[in-house]
Amino acid sequence: MTSPSSQTVTARDLFLSADLTDDAARTYLASRGFQDPVAADEHLQTMAADLSTRQALGAMADTLLDALCASADPNGALVGFTRYLATRTPPRSFLGYLRDDPRATQILTQLLGASPSLGEILIRSPEYFHWLQLALKRTPPDHIDYHTELDTLLATGADTGTRLDGVKRFRRREYLGVAARDLLGVTDLTDATRQLSTLADVVVHAVLRLLSDDLRATTGRDAVPGRFAVIGMGKLGGMELNYSSDIDLMYVYDPADPKAPADHEFFHRLARRLTKALGDHTEESYLYRVDLRLRPMGRHGDVASGLKQYEHYYETMGETFERFALIKARPVAGDAQLGQSFLDVVQPFVYRKYLDHAALEEIARYKRRAEQASDSDRNVKVGRGGIREIELFTQVLQVTYGAEHESVRSPTTLTALAALRDKGIIETTVHDDLDRAYRFLRMVEHRLQIVHQSQTHTLDESPDVLDVSARRMGFDSSAALESTLAAHRDRVHTVYADLLAPPGDEVDDGRRLFRLLGGELSDSEAIELITAYGFTDASDILHLVRTLDQVPSLVQARSTSRNLLANLLAEMLARVAAAAEPSRVLNRLERIVTCSGAPGSLYRTLLETPMLRTQMVTLLDTGDLLADRLSKYPELLDSLVAAPLDTETHRTAWERVLDQLGTGDPAARADRVRRLRQIEEAKVLVEWLAGGDLATLQEKLSALADTCVGRIMTWLRQETEAADMETEWAVAALGKLGGGELTVHSDLDLVFVYRVYRGGRGDSALFTRCEALVKKLYRFLEAPTSEGIIYHLDTRLRPDGKKGALALPFDKFAEYLAERAERWERLAWTRCRVLTGSPALTEEMNRLVTDFVYGDWDPSLPAYARHIRSRMETELGKEQRGDRFDLKVGRGGLADIDFLLQLLQIRHGANHPAWRVAGSRRLLAASPASPVLDTKETERLRDAHLFLRTLETYLRIESDAGASVLSTDPERQRVLGARMELQTPTGDALRQRYTEVTGDVRRIFEKGIERLEGEGNG
């Protein structure tokens, strides 16, 4: 026989040749591709422990050596084969089986060479290899197959621990099947990740069901107290589970009785038990490592939360990273309907109605931190051009466009990328490049993790180890792997950087403002950014912007509020810069935000509602009144974009609210009326500032006062002895309220008249009760509380003025008008309008006032009116010093118009009912004919009246007080000019316009007086 040393060595010689030397054997093994031929020879000889086994090995040696050398790691495959063979009894029988089925040998060695961890599963359960042989010939199982088998397993009468061990064996076997199909090319990457995720879904659901029944039984309950669902996050949620992934979970429940602490505790216990059961190590190992850190408040949060808790948390405290994390949210176990309800709750948080540029900066910053914390050059997950960059690229676009395009919301990265391509959001070439790169990088990640079932994402730097890794990934050499990897990573990073890390001059404002708020810009850079919006006082504006960022939130994370503020400022600053007083706009916004206690909620509302954002700047630029009301009553925000209502619709709504306040604690009722007046007044002001006309504003404010006074009077009469059916009342309004011209901070000029019904006793006791009733009304309307006042009353126009009775019997009122009324009172009573009262008394009072006002013409009235008007101008207007303009009683002011029109009413009203109109605005709108005023003069007075009353309204909104004086300060006049929308809003422009208007009014007033005096008694 020829010695093997002089012949070519064969695989059979390794087992059967007595003459084969160690050196020859090892040389042969090295030539076949074994990196450690010494160890390989030792393992081969270890297997041949007895003659029968040696002979069986010799018989299949060629098949075995060919299969081992074809594997990615011949040495590793041989180690695994040696250990596995030791589990088969007798070994020769199994070797005979392999000799007869070369394909089985190839499967076994391929798995062992790719993954020692899979070898451990086979060594632990040798019978799984035969199960695997059959499984590979069948269609891969789906969730129904998994559920069916687990249902059978759990239906046994064994205890909970035993059944959990059974689930672990099932999961381990199915994991082997998924991995084998992947490594052998039966399925592709997406199939493998989907199967791993489906397996996890079914396992979690089965364990949950088992533990729910167990906990229900141990707590003595007939049924689970509500609903419970498990939400998969991360790769599990995205159906992208790795071979060694943790499973990121959140638990949501809906208790049958939300007020029962025991129900809540049941679900908390269930959540803790589920987490423990999934992660506990026993003799059968464990199921899954569970990570709950994505739940609200992370490690510090409740292990499970109710649906409403989640909703509140994400509405108020949710952070940017949680929005991105929730893209992957998917119900995986438990009550499916509750799981869907959870998704419905989080969708508005994830997919906002505005472009979230600041989120890009937050995510880019997060990515940079991850890179710094990793061995990023070798890490295919978080390193440059790695998996995380593809995921972030996709998620940023999902967050940006998901509100508009529901199809891009998929939790699965590849599906989402395809949807982004289909919607034209990314180009086909970008999609194709990222799709290929993602599949490649995930393949690399899978092959790394499956080796030892460990959470690694890093390629080893050792050449020998890297060569093995390359072969496991289908490459002939590590150089080929590195070249392909580098090409994919370069392309991924280019695409990622174009979106999330553009050059400095291409970064959008939201991101730059986020950096500014985070202190990442120098003062000079910050000033430059602010100045670019058009601000002239950039330093002051920068201070105010930073002040907004410092507003504490009672409910939201700082990063959340900062993100929202940065986005909001990017949308608002240009409009703020164009305001009349930019710094005051931001200052007032800061007051509102501070009072809200939840800056982020307000910022989000403004971001998601462009019309509201625009209106907010306009309102805050008008002054303090609306800023203070918004600070005090946040519910007013909704009214800023509400459709305007007509006066009667408003009145009906106010009456309905007041009807509901008719009973209850009087003090609380009064405060609710105060609140109603403050809120409703602000609403109608908002309507006006949004483009309404002044006449409608005045009518609505007058109607609000009418409604409040009338309803309060009714309440008080019902509560006092005056409601003894002896009296009837009439409450008359004079002044602005009488003329339907009420504006903000107007006093109410009221006169109270009563009359004893026929048969009643009009004695002093009744007079005292009626006087007390009016005093009570005074206190109700004027008493200040934390809600302010309702209205200030002015009863100086009552008979006998301050010295007169607050409530006057009708006969005394008639006697006063007939015998003691002064001439100026004829002018004042032209504005009379009865707000509330009995029909009979109202009719008689109207007739009495008409007879008084429109009686015989007194030729001395024009001169008298001029004299009174002159005194008002001098004593009240005080314009002589030249430092103020009084819109009301100054030269050519509103009093000139009112006095002239009242004289004309008295002059013509007796014979021409068209002149019997209460109020200058209404009278000018009606334009009854008069020889004293021609048509053009009437039009000029109408325009002047509108100008002066508009200016007065802006003054009062600005100061939140009853102002009627225009400052001569050019800056203040510039601001008012801008609000009045003068073509050139400068101080000189407003002064010039005011001087022209009042000068014209004075000329018409003087001419009118002269014409009336010239008429004599004609």
PDB file of C-alpha atoms in Angstrom, residues 638-765:
ATOM      1  CA  ASP A 638     -60.758  80.351  20.154  1.00  0.00           C
ATOM      2  CA  SER A 639     -62.633  83.581  19.486  1.00  0.00           C
ATOM      3  CA  LEU A 640     -59.669  85.050  17.612  1.00  0.00           C
ATOM      4  CA  VAL A 641     -60.504  82.943  14.572  1.00  0.00           C
ATOM      5  CA  ALA A 642     -64.234  82.486  15.111  1.00  0.00           C
ATOM      6  CA  ALA A 643     -66.683  83.738  12.510  1.00  0.00           C
ATOM      7  CA  PRO A 644     -68.303  87.024  13.619  1.00  0.00           C
ATOM      8  CA  LEU A 645     -71.877  86.854  14.884  1.00  0.00           C
ATOM      9  CA  ASP A 646     -74.581  89.459  14.359  1.00  0.00           C
ATOM     10  CA  THR A 647     -75.785  91.538  17.285  1.00  0.00           C
ATOM     11  CA  GLU A 648     -79.003  89.623  17.882  1.00  0.00           C
ATOM     12  CA  THR A 649     -77.214  86.259  17.855  1.00  0.00           C
ATOM     13  CA  HIS A 650     -74.802  87.622  20.454  1.00  0.00           C
ATOM     14  CA  ARG A 651     -77.678  88.972  22.519  1.00  0.00           C
ATOM     15  CA  THR A 652     -79.488  85.639  22.471  1.00  0.00           C
ATOM     16  CA  ALA A 653     -76.334  83.834  23.594  1.00  0.00           C
ATOM     17  CA  TRP A 654     -75.769  86.326  26.429  1.00  0.00           C
ATOM     18  CA  GLU A 655     -79.355  86.005  27.595  1.00  0.00           C
ATOM     19  CA  ARG A 656     -79.040  82.222  27.619  1.00  0.00           C
ATOM     20  CA  VAL A 657     -75.910  82.388  29.786  1.00  0.00           C
ATOM     21  CA  LEU A 658     -77.490  84.898  32.158  1.00  0.00           C
ATOM     22  CA  ASP A 659     -80.622  82.778  32.443  1.00  0.00           C
ATOM     23  CA  GLN A 660     -78.450  79.996  33.822  1.00  0.00           C
ATOM     24  CA  LEU A 661     -77.102  82.333  36.512  1.00  0.00           C
ATOM     25  CA  GLY A 662     -80.472  83.273  37.937  1.00  0.00           C
ATOM     26  CA  THR A 663     -80.030  81.152  41.051  1.00  0.00           C
ATOM     27  CA  GLY A 664     -77.172  80.341  43.351  1.00  0.00           C
ATOM     28  CA  ASP A 665     -74.770  82.283  45.507  1.00  0.00           C
ATOM     29  CA  PRO A 666     -75.193  86.034  44.766  1.00  0.00           C
ATOM     30  CA  ALA A 667     -71.446  86.778  45.045  1.00  0.00           C
ATOM     31  CA  ALA A 668     -70.527  83.944  42.711  1.00  0.00           C
ATOM     32  CA  ARG A 669     -73.263  85.032  40.326  1.00  0.00           C
ATOM     33  CA  ALA A 670     -71.938  88.588  40.261  1.00  0.00           C
ATOM     34  CA  ASP A 671     -68.435  87.317  39.477  1.00  0.00           C
ATOM     35  CA  ARG A 672     -69.760  85.212  36.643  1.00  0.00           C
ATOM     36  CA  VAL A 673     -71.467  88.260  35.174  1.00  0.00           C
ATOM     37  CA  ARG A 674     -68.190  90.184  35.497  1.00  0.00           C
ATOM     38  CA  ARG A 675     -66.426  87.362  33.712  1.00  0.00           C
ATOM     39  CA  LEU A 676     -69.084  87.286  31.002  1.00  0.00           C
ATOM     40  CA  ARG A 677     -68.770  91.019  30.376  1.00  0.00           C
ATOM     41  CA  GLN A 678     -64.956  90.906  30.245  1.00  0.00           C
ATOM     42  CA  ILE A 679     -64.866  87.943  27.868  1.00  0.00           C
ATOM     43  CA  GLU A 680     -67.710  88.996  25.588  1.00  0.00           C
ATOM     44  CA  GLU A 681     -66.438  92.555  25.325  1.00  0.00           C
ATOM     45  CA  ALA A 682     -63.070  91.179  24.251  1.00  0.00           C
ATOM     46  CA  LYS A 683     -64.739  88.937  21.661  1.00  0.00           C
ATOM     47  CA  VAL A 684     -66.549  91.801  19.937  1.00  0.00           C
ATOM     48  CA  LEU A 685     -63.367  93.883  20.017  1.00  0.00           C
ATOM     49  CA  VAL A 686     -61.578  91.021  18.276  1.00  0.00           C
ATOM     50  CA  GLU A 687     -64.296  90.949  15.633  1.00  0.00           C
ATOM     51  CA  TRP A 688     -63.803  94.664  15.034  1.00  0.00           C
ATOM     52  CA  LEU A 689     -60.019  94.443  14.859  1.00  0.00           C
ATOM     53  CA  ALA A 690     -60.353  91.601  12.369  1.00  0.00           C
ATOM     54  CA  GLY A 691     -62.039  93.971   9.931  1.00  0.00           C
ATOM     55  CA  GLY A 692     -65.435  94.727  11.416  1.00  0.00           C
ATOM     56  CA  ASP A 693     -66.985  98.182  11.293  1.00  0.00           C
ATOM     57  CA  LEU A 694     -67.134 100.548  14.229  1.00  0.00           C
ATOM     58  CA  ALA A 695     -70.922 100.896  14.149  1.00  0.00           C
ATOM     59  CA  THR A 696     -71.342  97.149  14.685  1.00  0.00           C
ATOM     60  CA  LEU A 697     -68.817  97.205  17.520  1.00  0.00           C
ATOM     61  CA  GLN A 698     -70.716  99.998  19.287  1.00  0.00           C
ATOM     62  CA  GLU A 699     -74.070  98.305  18.764  1.00  0.00           C
ATOM     63  CA  LYS A 700     -72.759  95.027  20.212  1.00  0.00           C
ATOM     64  CA  LEU A 701     -71.128  96.678  23.222  1.00  0.00           C
ATOM     65  CA  SER A 702     -74.358  98.580  23.849  1.00  0.00           C
ATOM     66  CA  ALA A 703     -76.401  95.388  23.505  1.00  0.00           C
ATOM     67  CA  LEU A 704     -74.118  93.636  26.014  1.00  0.00           C
ATOM     68  CA  ALA A 705     -74.685  96.429  28.536  1.00  0.00           C
ATOM     69  CA  ASP A 706     -78.434  96.398  27.871  1.00  0.00           C
ATOM     70  CA  THR A 707     -78.580  92.657  28.475  1.00  0.00           C
ATOM     71  CA  CYS A 708     -76.525  92.729  31.671  1.00  0.00           C
ATOM     72  CA  VAL A 709     -78.298  95.704  33.238  1.00  0.00           C
ATOM     73  CA  GLY A 710     -81.754  94.427  32.305  1.00  0.00           C
ATOM     74  CA  ARG A 711     -81.138  90.926  33.661  1.00  0.00           C
ATOM     75  CA  ILE A 712     -79.476  92.160  36.876  1.00  0.00           C
ATOM     76  CA  MET A 713     -82.366  94.553  37.482  1.00  0.00           C
ATOM     77  CA  THR A 714     -84.780  91.640  37.153  1.00  0.00           C
ATOM     78  CA  TRP A 715     -82.791  89.530  39.633  1.00  0.00           C
ATOM     79  CA  LEU A 716     -82.609  92.314  42.186  1.00  0.00           C
ATOM     80  CA  ARG A 717     -86.313  93.095  41.938  1.00  0.00           C
ATOM     81  CA  GLN A 718     -87.055  89.425  42.502  1.00  0.00           C
ATOM     82  CA  GLU A 719     -84.932  89.474  45.643  1.00  0.00           C
ATOM     83  CA  THR A 720     -86.190  92.715  47.186  1.00  0.00           C
ATOM     84  CA  GLU A 721     -89.403  93.955  48.682  1.00  0.00           C
ATOM     85  CA  ALA A 722     -89.868  96.132  45.625  1.00  0.00           C
ATOM     86  CA  ALA A 723     -91.068  93.010  43.900  1.00  0.00           C
ATOM     87  CA  ASP A 724     -94.318  93.166  45.861  1.00  0.00           C
ATOM     88  CA  MET A 725     -96.257  93.994  42.684  1.00  0.00           C
ATOM     89  CA  GLU A 726     -96.777  97.600  43.785  1.00  0.00           C
ATOM     90  CA  THR A 727     -94.345  99.189  41.323  1.00  0.00           C
ATOM     91  CA  GLU A 728     -93.440  99.265  37.676  1.00  0.00           C
ATOM     92  CA  TRP A 729     -90.045 100.449  36.492  1.00  0.00           C
ATOM     93  CA  ALA A 730     -88.302 102.093  33.578  1.00  0.00           C
ATOM     94  CA  VAL A 731     -84.497 102.273  33.303  1.00  0.00           C
ATOM     95  CA  ALA A 732     -83.447 104.903  30.765  1.00  0.00           C
ATOM     96  CA  ALA A 733     -80.013 105.149  29.190  1.00  0.00           C
ATOM     97  CA  LEU A 734     -78.524 108.467  28.109  1.00  0.00           C
ATOM     98  CA  GLY A 735     -75.123 109.337  26.666  1.00  0.00           C
ATOM     99  CA  LYS A 736     -73.245 106.743  24.623  1.00  0.00           C
ATOM    100  CA  LEU A 737     -75.354 103.848  25.809  1.00  0.00           C
ATOM    101  CA  GLY A 738     -78.555 105.693  24.990  1.00  0.00           C
ATOM    102  CA  GLY A 739     -77.275 106.399  21.503  1.00  0.00           C
ATOM    103  CA  GLY A 740     -76.022 102.841  20.944  1.00  0.00           C
ATOM    104  CA  GLU A 741     -72.454 104.175  20.783  1.00  0.00           C
ATOM    105  CA  LEU A 742     -70.889 102.432  23.760  1.00  0.00           C
ATOM    106  CA  THR A 743     -67.173 101.784  23.543  1.00  0.00           C
ATOM    107  CA  VAL A 744     -64.688 100.164  25.900  1.00  0.00           C
ATOM    108  CA  HIS A 745     -64.395 101.749  29.325  1.00  0.00           C
ATOM    109  CA  SER A 746     -67.554 103.800  28.816  1.00  0.00           C
ATOM    110  CA  ASP A 747     -69.589 104.653  31.890  1.00  0.00           C
ATOM    111  CA  LEU A 748     -73.295 103.924  31.773  1.00  0.00           C
ATOM    112  CA  ASP A 749     -75.507 107.028  32.101  1.00  0.00           C
ATOM    113  CA  LEU A 750     -78.694 105.660  33.673  1.00  0.00           C
ATOM    114  CA  VAL A 751     -81.871 107.161  35.103  1.00  0.00           C
ATOM    115  CA  PHE A 752     -84.293 105.086  37.212  1.00  0.00           C
ATOM    116  CA  VAL A 753     -88.001 105.896  37.290  1.00  0.00           C
ATOM    117  CA  TYR A 754     -90.757 103.923  39.005  1.00  0.00           C
ATOM    118  CA  ARG A 755     -94.471 104.251  39.405  1.00  0.00           C
ATOM    119  CA  VAL A 756     -96.968 102.796  41.838  1.00  0.00           C
ATOM    120  CA  TYR A 757     -99.574 100.615  40.226  1.00  0.00           C
ATOM    121  CA  ARG A 758    -103.129 101.831  40.557  1.00  0.00           C
ATOM    122  CA  GLY A 759    -104.257 101.131  44.079  1.00  0.00           C
ATOM    123  CA  GLY A 760    -100.704 100.917  45.412  1.00  0.00           C
ATOM    124  CA  ARG A 761     -99.298 103.091  48.182  1.00  0.00           C
ATOM    125  CA  GLY A 762     -96.615 105.529  47.092  1.00  0.00           C
ATOM    126  CA  ASP A 763     -95.426 106.229  50.626  1.00  0.00           C
ATOM    127  CA  SER A 764     -91.976 106.970  51.997  1.00  0.00           C
ATOM    128  CA  ALA A 765     -91.375 103.313  52.786  1.00  0.00           C
TER     129      ALA A 765
END
